mmCIF file of C-alpha atoms and ligand atoms in Angstrom:
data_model
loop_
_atom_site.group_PDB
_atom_site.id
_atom_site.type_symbol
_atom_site.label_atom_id
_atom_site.label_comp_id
_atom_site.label_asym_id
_atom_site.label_seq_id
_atom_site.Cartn_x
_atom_site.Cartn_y
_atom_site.Cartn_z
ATOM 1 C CA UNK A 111 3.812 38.533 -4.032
ATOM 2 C CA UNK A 112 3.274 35.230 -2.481
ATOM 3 C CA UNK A 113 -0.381 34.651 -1.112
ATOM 4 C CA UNK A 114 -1.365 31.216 1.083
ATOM 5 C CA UNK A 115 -4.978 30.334 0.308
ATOM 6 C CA UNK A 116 -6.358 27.387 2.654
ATOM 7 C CA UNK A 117 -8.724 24.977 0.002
ATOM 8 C CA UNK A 118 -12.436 23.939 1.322
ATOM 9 C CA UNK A 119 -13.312 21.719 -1.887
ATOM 10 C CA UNK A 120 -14.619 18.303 -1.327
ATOM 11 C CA UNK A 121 -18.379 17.937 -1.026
ATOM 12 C CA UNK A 122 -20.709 18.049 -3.355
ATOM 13 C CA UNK A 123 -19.837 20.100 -6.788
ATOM 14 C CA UNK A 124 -17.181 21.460 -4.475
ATOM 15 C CA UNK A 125 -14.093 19.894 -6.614
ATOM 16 C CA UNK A 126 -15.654 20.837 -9.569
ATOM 17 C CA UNK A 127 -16.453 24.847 -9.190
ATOM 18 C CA UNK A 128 -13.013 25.233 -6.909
ATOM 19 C CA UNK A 129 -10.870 23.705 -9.923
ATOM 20 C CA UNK A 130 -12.093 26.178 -12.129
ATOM 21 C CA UNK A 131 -11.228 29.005 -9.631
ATOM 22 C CA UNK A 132 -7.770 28.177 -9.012
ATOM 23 C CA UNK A 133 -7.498 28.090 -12.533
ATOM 24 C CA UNK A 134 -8.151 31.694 -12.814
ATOM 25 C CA UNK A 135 -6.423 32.318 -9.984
ATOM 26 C CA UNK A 136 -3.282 30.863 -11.429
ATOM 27 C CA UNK A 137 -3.788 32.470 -14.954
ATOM 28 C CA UNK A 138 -4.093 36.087 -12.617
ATOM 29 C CA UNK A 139 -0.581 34.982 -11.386
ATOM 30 C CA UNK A 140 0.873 34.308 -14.267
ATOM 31 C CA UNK A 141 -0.107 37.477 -16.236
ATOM 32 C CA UNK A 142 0.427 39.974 -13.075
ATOM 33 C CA UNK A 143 3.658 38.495 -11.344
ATOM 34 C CA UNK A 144 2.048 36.599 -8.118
ATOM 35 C CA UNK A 145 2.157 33.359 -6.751
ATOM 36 C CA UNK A 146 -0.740 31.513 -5.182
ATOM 37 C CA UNK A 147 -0.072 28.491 -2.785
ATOM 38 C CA UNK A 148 -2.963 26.175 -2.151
ATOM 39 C CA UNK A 149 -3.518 24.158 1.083
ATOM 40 C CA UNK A 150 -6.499 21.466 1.343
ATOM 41 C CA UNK A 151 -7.963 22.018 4.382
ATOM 42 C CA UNK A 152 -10.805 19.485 5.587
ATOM 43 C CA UNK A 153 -14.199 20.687 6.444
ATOM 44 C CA UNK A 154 -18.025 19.183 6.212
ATOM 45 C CA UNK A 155 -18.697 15.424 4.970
ATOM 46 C CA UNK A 156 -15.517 14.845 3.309
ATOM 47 C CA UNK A 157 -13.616 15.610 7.270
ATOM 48 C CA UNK A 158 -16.335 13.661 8.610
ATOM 49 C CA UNK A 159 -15.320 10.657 6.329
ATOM 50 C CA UNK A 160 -11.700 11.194 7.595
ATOM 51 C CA UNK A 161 -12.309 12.204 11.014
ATOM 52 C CA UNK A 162 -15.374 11.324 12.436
ATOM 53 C CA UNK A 163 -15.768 15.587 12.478
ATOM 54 C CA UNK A 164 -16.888 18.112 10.524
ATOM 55 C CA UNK A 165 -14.155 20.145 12.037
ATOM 56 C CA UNK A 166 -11.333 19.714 13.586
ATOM 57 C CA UNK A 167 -8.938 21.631 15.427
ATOM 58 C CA UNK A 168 -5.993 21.204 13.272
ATOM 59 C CA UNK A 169 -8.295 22.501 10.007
ATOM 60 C CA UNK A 170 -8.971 25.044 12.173
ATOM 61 C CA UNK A 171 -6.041 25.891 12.833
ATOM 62 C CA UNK A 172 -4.830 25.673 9.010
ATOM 63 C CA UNK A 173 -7.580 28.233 7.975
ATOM 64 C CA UNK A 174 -6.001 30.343 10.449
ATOM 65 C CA UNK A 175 -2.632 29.880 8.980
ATOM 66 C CA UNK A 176 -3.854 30.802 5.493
ATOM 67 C CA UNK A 177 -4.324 34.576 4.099
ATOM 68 C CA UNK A 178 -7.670 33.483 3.104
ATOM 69 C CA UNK A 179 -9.412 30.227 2.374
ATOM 70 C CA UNK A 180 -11.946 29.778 -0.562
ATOM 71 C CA UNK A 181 -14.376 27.230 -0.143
ATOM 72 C CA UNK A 182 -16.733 25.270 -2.945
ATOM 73 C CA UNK A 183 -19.067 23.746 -1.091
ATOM 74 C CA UNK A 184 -20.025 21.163 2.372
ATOM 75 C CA UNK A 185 -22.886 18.907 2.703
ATOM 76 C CA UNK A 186 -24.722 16.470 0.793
ATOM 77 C CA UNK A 187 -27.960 15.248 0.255
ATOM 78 C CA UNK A 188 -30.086 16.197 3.412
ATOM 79 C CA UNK A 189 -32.493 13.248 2.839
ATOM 80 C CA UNK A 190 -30.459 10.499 1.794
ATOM 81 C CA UNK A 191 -26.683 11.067 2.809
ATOM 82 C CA UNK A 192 -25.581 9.172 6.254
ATOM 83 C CA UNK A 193 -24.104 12.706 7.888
ATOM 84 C CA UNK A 194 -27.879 13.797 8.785
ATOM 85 C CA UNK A 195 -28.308 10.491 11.016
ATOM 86 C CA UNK A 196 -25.784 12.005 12.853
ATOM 87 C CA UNK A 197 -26.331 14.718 16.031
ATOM 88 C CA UNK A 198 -26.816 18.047 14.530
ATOM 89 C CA UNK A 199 -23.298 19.094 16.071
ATOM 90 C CA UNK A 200 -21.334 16.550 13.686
ATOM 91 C CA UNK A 201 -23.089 17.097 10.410
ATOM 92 C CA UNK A 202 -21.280 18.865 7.616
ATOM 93 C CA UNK A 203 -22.983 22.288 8.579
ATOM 94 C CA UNK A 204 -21.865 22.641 11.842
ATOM 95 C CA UNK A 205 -18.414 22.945 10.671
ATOM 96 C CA UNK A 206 -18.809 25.236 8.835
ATOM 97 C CA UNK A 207 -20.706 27.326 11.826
ATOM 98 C CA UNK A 208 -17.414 26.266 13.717
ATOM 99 C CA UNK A 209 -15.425 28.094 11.405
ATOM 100 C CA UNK A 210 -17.158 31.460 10.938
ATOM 101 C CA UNK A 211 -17.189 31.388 14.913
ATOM 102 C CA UNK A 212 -13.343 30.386 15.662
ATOM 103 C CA UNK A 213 -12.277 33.403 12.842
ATOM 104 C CA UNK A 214 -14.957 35.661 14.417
ATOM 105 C CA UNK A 215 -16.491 35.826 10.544
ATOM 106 C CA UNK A 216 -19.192 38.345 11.605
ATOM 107 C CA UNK A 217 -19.478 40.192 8.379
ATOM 108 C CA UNK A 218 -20.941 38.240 5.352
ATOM 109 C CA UNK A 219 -20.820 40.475 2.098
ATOM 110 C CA UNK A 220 -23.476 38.879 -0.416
ATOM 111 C CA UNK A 221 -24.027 41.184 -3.766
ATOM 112 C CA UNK A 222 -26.397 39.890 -5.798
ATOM 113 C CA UNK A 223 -25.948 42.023 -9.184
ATOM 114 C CA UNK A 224 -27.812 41.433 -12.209
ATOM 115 C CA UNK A 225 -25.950 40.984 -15.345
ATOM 116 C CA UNK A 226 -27.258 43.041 -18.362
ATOM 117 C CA UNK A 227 -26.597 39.615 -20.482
ATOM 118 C CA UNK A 228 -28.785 37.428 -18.374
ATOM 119 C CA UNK A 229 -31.984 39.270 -18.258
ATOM 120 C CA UNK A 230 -33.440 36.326 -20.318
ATOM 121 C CA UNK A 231 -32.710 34.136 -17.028
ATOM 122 C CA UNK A 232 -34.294 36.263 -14.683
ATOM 123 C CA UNK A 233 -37.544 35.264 -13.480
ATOM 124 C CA UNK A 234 -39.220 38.774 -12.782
ATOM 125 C CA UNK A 235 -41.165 40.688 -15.536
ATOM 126 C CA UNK A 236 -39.136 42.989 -17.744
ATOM 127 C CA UNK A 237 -40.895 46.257 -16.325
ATOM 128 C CA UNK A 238 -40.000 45.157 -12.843
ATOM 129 C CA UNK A 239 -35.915 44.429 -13.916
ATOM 130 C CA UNK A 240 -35.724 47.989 -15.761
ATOM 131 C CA UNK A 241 -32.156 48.541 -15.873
ATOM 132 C CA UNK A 242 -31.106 45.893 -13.896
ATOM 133 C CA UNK A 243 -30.420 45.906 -9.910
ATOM 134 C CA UNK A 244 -27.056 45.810 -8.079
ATOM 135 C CA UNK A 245 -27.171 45.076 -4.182
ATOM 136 C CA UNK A 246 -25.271 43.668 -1.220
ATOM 137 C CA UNK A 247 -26.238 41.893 1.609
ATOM 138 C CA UNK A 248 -24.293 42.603 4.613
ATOM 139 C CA UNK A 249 -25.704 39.920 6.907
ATOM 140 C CA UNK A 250 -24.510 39.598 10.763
ATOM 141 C CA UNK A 251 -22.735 35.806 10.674
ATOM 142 C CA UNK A 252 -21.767 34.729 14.185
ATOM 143 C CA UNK A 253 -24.547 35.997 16.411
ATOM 144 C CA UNK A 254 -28.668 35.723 16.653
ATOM 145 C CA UNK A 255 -30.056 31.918 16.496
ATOM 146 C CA UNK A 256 -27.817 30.486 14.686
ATOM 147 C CA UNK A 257 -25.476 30.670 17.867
ATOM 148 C CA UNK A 258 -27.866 30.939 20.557
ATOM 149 C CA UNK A 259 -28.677 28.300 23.495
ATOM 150 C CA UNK A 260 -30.592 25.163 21.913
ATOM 151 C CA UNK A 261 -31.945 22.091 23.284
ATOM 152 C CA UNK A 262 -34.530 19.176 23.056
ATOM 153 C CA UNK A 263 -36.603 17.951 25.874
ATOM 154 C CA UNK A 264 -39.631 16.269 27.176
ATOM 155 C CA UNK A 265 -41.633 18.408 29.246
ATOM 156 C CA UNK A 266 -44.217 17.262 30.826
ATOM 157 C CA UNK A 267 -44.555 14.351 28.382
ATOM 158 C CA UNK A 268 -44.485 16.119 25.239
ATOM 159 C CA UNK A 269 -41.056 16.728 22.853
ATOM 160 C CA UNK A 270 -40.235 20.533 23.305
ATOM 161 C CA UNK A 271 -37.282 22.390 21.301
ATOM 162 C CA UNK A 272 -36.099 25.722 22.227
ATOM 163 C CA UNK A 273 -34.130 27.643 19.832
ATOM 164 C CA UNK A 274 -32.678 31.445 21.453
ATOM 165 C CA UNK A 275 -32.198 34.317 19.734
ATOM 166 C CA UNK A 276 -29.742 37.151 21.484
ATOM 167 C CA UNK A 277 -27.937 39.724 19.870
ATOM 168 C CA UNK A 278 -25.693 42.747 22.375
ATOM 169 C CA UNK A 279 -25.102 45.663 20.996
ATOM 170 C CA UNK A 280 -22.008 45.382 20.193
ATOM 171 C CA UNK A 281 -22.243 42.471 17.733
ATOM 172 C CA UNK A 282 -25.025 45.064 16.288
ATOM 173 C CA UNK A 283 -22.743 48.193 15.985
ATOM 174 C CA UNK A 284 -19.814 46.093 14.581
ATOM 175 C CA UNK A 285 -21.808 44.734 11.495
ATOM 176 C CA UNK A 286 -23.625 47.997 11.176
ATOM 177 C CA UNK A 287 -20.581 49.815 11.244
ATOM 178 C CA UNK A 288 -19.400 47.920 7.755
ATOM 179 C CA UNK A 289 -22.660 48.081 6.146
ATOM 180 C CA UNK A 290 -22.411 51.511 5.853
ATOM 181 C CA UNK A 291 -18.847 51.587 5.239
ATOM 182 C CA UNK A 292 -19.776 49.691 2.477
ATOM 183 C CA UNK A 293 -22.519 51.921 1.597
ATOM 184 C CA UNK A 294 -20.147 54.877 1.737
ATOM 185 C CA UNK A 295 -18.308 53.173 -1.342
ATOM 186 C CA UNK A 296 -21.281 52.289 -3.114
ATOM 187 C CA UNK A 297 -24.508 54.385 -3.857
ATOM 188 C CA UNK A 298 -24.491 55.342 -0.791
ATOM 189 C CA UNK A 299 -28.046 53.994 0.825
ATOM 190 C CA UNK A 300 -29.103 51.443 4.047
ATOM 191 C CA UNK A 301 -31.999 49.578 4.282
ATOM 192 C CA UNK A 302 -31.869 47.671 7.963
ATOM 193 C CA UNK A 303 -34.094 44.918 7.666
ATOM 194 C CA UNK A 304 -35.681 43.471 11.237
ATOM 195 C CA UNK A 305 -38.855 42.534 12.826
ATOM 196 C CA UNK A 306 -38.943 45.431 15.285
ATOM 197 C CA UNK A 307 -42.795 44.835 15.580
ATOM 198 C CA UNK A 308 -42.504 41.984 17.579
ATOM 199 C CA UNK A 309 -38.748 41.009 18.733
ATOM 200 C CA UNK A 310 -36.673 42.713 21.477
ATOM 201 C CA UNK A 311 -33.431 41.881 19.511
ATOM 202 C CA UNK A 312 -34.529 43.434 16.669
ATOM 203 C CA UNK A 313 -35.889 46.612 18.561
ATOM 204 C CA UNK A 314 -32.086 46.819 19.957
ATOM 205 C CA UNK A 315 -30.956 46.550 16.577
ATOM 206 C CA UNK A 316 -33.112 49.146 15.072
ATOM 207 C CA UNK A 317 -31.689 51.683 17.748
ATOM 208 C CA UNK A 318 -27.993 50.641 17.407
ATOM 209 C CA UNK A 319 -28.510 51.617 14.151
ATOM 210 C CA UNK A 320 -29.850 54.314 14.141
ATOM 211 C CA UNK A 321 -26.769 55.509 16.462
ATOM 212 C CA UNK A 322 -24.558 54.724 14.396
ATOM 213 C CA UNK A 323 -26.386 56.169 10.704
ATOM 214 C CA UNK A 324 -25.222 59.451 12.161
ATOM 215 C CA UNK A 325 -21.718 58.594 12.128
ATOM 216 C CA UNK A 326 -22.502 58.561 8.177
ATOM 217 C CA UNK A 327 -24.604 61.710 7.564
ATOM 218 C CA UNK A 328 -23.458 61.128 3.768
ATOM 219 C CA UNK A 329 -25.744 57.681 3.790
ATOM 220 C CA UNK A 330 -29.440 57.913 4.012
ATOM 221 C CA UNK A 331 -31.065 54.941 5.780
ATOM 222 C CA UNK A 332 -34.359 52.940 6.265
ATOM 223 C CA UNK A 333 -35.739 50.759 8.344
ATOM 224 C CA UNK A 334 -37.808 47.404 6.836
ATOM 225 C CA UNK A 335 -39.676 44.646 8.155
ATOM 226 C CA UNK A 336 -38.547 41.393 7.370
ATOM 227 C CA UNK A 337 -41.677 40.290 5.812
ATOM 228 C CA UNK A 338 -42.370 43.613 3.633
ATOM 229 C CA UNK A 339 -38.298 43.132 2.257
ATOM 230 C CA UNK A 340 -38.985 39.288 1.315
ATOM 231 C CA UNK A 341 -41.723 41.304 -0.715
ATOM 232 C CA UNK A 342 -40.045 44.032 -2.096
ATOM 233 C CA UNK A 343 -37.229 42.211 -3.859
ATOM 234 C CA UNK A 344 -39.877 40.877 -5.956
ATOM 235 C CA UNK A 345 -41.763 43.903 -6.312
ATOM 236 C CA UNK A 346 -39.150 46.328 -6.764
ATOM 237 C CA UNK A 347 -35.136 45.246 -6.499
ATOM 238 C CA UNK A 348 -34.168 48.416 -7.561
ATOM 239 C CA UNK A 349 -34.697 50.070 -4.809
ATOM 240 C CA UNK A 350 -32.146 48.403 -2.478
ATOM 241 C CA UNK A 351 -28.644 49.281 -2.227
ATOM 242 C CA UNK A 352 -26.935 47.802 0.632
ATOM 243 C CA UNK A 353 -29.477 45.174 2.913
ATOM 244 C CA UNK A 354 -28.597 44.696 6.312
ATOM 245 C CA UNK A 355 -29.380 42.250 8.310
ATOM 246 C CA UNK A 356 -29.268 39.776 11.182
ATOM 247 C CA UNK A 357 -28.457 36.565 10.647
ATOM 248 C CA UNK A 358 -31.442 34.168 9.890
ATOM 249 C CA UNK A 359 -33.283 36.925 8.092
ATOM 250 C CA UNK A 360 -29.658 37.279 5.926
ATOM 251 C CA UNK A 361 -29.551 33.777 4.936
ATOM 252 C CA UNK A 362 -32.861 33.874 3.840
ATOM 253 C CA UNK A 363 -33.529 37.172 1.997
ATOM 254 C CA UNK A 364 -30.009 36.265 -0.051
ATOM 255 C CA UNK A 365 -31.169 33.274 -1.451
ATOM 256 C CA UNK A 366 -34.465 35.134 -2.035
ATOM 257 C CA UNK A 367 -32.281 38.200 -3.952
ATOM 258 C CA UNK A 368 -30.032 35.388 -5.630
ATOM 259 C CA UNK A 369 -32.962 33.953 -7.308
ATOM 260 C CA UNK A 370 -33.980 37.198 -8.439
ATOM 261 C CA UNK A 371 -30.447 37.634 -10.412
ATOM 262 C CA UNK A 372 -31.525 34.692 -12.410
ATOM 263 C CA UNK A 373 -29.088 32.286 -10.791
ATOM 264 C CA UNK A 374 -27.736 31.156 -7.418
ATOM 265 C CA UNK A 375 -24.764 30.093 -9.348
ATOM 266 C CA UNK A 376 -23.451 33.436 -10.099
ATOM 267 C CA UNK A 377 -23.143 34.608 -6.422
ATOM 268 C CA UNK A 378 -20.364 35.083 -4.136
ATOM 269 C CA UNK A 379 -19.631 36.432 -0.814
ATOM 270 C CA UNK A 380 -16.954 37.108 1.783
ATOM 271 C CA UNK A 381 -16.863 36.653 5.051
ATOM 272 C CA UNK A 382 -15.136 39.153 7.114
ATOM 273 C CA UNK A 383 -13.388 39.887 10.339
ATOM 274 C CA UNK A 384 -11.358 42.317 11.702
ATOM 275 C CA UNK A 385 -8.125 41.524 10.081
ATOM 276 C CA UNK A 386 -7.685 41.268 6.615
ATOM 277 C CA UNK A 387 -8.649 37.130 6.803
ATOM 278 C CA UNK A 388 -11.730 36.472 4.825
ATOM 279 C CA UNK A 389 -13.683 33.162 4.144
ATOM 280 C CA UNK A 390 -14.601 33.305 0.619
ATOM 281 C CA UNK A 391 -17.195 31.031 -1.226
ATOM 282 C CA UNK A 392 -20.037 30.913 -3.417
ATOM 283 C CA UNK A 393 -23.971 31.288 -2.267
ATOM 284 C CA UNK A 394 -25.301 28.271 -3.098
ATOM 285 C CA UNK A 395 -24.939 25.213 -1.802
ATOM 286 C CA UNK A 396 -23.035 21.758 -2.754
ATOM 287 C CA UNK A 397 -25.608 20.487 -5.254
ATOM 288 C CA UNK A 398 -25.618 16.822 -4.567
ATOM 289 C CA UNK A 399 -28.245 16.101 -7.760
ATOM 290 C CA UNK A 400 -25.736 17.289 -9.686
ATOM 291 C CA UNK A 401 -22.239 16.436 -7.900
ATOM 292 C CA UNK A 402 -19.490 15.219 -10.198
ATOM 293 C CA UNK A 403 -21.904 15.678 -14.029
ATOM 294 C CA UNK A 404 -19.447 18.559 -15.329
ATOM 295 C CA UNK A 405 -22.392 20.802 -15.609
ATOM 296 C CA UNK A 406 -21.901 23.180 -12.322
ATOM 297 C CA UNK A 407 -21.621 27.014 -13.219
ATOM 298 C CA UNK A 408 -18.379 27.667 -11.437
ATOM 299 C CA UNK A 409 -19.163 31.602 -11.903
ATOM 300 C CA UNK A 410 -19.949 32.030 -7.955
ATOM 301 C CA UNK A 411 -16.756 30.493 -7.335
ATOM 302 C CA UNK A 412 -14.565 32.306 -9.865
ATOM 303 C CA UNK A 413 -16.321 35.907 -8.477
ATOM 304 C CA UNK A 414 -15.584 34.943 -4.809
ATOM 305 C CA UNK A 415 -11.499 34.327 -5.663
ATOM 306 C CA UNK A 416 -12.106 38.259 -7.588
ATOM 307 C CA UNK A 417 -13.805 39.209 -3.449
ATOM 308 C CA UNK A 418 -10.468 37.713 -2.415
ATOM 309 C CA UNK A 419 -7.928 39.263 -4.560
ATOM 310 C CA UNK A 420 -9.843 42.355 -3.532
ATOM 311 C CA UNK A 421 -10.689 42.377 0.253
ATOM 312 C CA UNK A 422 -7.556 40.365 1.519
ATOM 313 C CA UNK A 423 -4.893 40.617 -1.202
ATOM 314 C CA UNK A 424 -6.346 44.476 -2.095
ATOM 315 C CA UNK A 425 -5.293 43.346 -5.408
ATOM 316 C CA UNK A 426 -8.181 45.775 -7.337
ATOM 317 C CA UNK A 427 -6.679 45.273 -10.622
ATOM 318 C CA UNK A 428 -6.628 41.980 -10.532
ATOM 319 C CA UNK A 429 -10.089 41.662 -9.277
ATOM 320 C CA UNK A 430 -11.489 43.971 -11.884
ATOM 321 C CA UNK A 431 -9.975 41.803 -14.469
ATOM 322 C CA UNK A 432 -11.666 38.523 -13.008
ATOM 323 C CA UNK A 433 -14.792 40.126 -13.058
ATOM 324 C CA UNK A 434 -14.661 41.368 -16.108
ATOM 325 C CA UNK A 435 -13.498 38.887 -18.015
ATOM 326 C CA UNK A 436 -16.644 36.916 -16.063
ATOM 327 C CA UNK A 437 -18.610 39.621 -18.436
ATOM 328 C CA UNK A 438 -16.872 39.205 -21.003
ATOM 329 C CA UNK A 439 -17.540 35.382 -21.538
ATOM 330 C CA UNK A 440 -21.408 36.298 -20.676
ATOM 331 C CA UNK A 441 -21.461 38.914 -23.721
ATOM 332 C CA UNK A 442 -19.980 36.479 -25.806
ATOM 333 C CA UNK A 443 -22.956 34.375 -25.238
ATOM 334 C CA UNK A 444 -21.668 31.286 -23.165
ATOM 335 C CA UNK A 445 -23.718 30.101 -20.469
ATOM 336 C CA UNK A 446 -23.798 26.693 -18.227
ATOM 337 C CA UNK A 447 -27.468 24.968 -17.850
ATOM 338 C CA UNK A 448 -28.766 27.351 -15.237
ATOM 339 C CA UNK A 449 -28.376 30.547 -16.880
ATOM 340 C CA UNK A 450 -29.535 29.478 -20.067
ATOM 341 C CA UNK A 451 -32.250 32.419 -21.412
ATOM 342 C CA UNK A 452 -35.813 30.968 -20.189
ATOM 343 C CA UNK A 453 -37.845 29.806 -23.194
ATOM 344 C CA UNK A 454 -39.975 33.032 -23.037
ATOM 345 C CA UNK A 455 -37.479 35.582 -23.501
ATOM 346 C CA UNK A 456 -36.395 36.898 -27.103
ATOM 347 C CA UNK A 457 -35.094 34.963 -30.139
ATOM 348 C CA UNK A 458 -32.502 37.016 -30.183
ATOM 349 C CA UNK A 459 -30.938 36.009 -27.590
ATOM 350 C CA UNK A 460 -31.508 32.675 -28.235
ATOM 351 C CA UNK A 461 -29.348 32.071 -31.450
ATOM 352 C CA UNK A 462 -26.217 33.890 -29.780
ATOM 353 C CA UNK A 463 -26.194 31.514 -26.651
ATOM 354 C CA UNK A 464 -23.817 28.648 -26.324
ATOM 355 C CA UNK A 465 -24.439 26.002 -23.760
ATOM 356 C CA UNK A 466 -21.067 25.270 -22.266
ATOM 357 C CA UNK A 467 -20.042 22.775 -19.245
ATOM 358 C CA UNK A 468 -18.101 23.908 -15.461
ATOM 359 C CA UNK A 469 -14.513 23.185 -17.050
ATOM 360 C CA UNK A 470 -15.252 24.925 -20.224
ATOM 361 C CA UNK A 471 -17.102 28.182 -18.454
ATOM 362 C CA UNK A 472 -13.162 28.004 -16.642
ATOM 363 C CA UNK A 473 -11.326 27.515 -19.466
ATOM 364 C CA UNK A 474 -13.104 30.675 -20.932
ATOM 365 C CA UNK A 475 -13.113 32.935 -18.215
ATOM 366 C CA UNK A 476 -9.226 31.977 -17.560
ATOM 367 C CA UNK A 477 -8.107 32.846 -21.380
ATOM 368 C CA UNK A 478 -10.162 36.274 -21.155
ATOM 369 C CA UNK A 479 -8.568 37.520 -17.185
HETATM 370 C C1 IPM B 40 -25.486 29.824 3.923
HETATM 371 C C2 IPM B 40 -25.912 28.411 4.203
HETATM 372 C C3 IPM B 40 -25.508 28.061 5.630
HETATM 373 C C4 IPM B 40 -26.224 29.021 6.558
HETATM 374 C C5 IPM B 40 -25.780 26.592 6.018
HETATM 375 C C6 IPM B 40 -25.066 25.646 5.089
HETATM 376 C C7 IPM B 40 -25.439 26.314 7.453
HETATM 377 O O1 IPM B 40 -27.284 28.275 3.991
HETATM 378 O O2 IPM B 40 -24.268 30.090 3.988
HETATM 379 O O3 IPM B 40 -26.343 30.656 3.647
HETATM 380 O O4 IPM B 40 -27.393 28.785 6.912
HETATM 381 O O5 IPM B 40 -25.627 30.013 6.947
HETATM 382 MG MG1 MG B 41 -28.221 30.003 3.209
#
């Protein structure tokens, strides 16, 4: 088969971790019989460079066009780069909130999984990790404050900034719909995670879904507080199978569960619809302290072309063998700087490990698919 992928790669260690996917990609279609077309689409600093927009209607329109589009990274340096003396609606970010909002990208699939092999790189005591933790954050993408009403003002003499948060209930039951869908394939087991103590969204959301666990009797569900989850993926990460979530609480709690994992550089996510489009890209973010040194771990990347050959393409085999050939390179002891086993875990370990740069980590995973 012939597949169309649309190409987000230019800011930040974007080129870098991308290159290394489509070389997997390609080495997948060379050893099971497809062909994968690749169309650079512009989006974030590099399109604001071009265009004078993070956005524009034409990449827009070429995401659209494409099966799927896999993304490396957008932004720079929020300090020192000149696209944050821009207004907030033409910095690199707000194309990207352009795009999950033109495709309708409400669903957001973030696992965070932690590898038997990097153990060493996880910060949490060994009697907290156990035998390891495997989760997924299902976080609501195109709803909640992110998209409300926003503005700026003087009132009354004194600088005033109003940010809304409003949810319906069917942006709720859509996104809680999938969670447990995706529950149903996994260990079966919700934990919706909202601040039902003091907001009226998150009261709505609580009873939406609670409507719709009973359309899953087979998946037993929870509710949590915001504040008591932040707490319990430190305390116990075990206990969570699939998280979800609203949309500011999602983007925070999976950076908080990808630190856990040892690494924001081995995460990747998908970002659904209703069709088979998805948006697929890695967790973390474009890295501008370390743009363009060879030393990004293009692992996120590489596992969020496997979400794509498996949510899009429903190529399973093909995924499997991405992922575990991801494993394999890990058992073999290769890892890029920030996976490296921290200096208080085991000897052992230590004398196996290989310290290995973004092309190499590629190179490796591509010979092993
Ligand atoms: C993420 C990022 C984005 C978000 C930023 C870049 C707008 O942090 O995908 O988690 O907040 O959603
Ligand atoms: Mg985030």
């Amino acid at each position: 088969m012939e597949y169309q992928i649309g190409v987000i790669s230019w800011d930040g260690i974007g080129p870098e971790i991308v290159a290394e996917a489509k070389k997997v990609l390609d080495q997948i279609g060379e050893k099971y019989g497809h062909v994968f077309h690749y169309k650079e689409i512009l989006m974030g600093g590099c399109s604001i460079d071009a265009t004078g927009e993070p956005l524009t209607e034409e990449a827009v329109a070429a995401a659209k066009a494409s099966d799927a589009v896999l993304m490396g990274s957008i932004g720079g340096n929020t300090s020192t780069s000149p696209w944050y003396r821009l207004p907030p609606e033409k910095r690199p970010e707000a194309g990207l909130l352009k795009l999950r909002k033109s495709l309708n990208l409400f669903a957001n699939l973030r696992p965070a999984y932690l590898y038997e092999e990097l153990k060493g790189a996880c910060p949490l005591r060994e009697d907290i990790i156990g035998a390891g933790f495997d989760m997924m954050i299902m976080r609501e993408l195109t709803g909640g404050l992110y998209f409300g009403e926003r503005r700026t003002e003087e009132k009354d003499g004194v600088v005033t900034a109003t940010d809304t948060l409003t949810y319906n209930e069917n942006e709720i039951r859509r996104i809680a719909k999938r969670g447990f869908e995706i529950a149903m394939k996994r260990r079966k087991k919700v934990t919706s995670v909202d601040k039902a103590n003091v907001l009226d969204s998150s009261r709505l959301w609580r009873r939406v879904v609670e409507e719709t666990a009973k359309e899953y009797p087979e998946v037993s569900y929870e509710h949590m507080l915001v504040d008591n989850c932040a707490m319990q993926l430190v305390k116990d990460p075990k206990q969570f199978d699939v998280i979800l979530t609203e949309n500011m609480f999602g983007d925070i709690l999976s950076d908080e569960a990808s630190m856990v994992t040892g690494s924001i550089g081995m995460l990747s996510s998908a970002s659904l619809n209703d069709t088979k489009f998805g948006l697929y890209e890695p967790s973390g973010g474009s890295a501008p302290d370390i743009a363009g040194k060879g030393i990004a771990n293009p692992i996120a990347t590489i596992l969020s072309a496997a979400m794509m050959l498996r949510y899009t393409f429903d190529l399973d085999k093909e995924a499997d063998a991405v992922e575990n050939a991801v494993k394999r390179v890990l058992a073999e002891g290769y890892r890029t700087v920030d996976i490296l086993p921290q200096e208080s875990a085991g000897t052992k370990d230590a004398q196996t490990i290989v310290q290995v740069g973004t092309k190499q980590m590629g190179d490796l995973i591509a010979a092993r698919v």
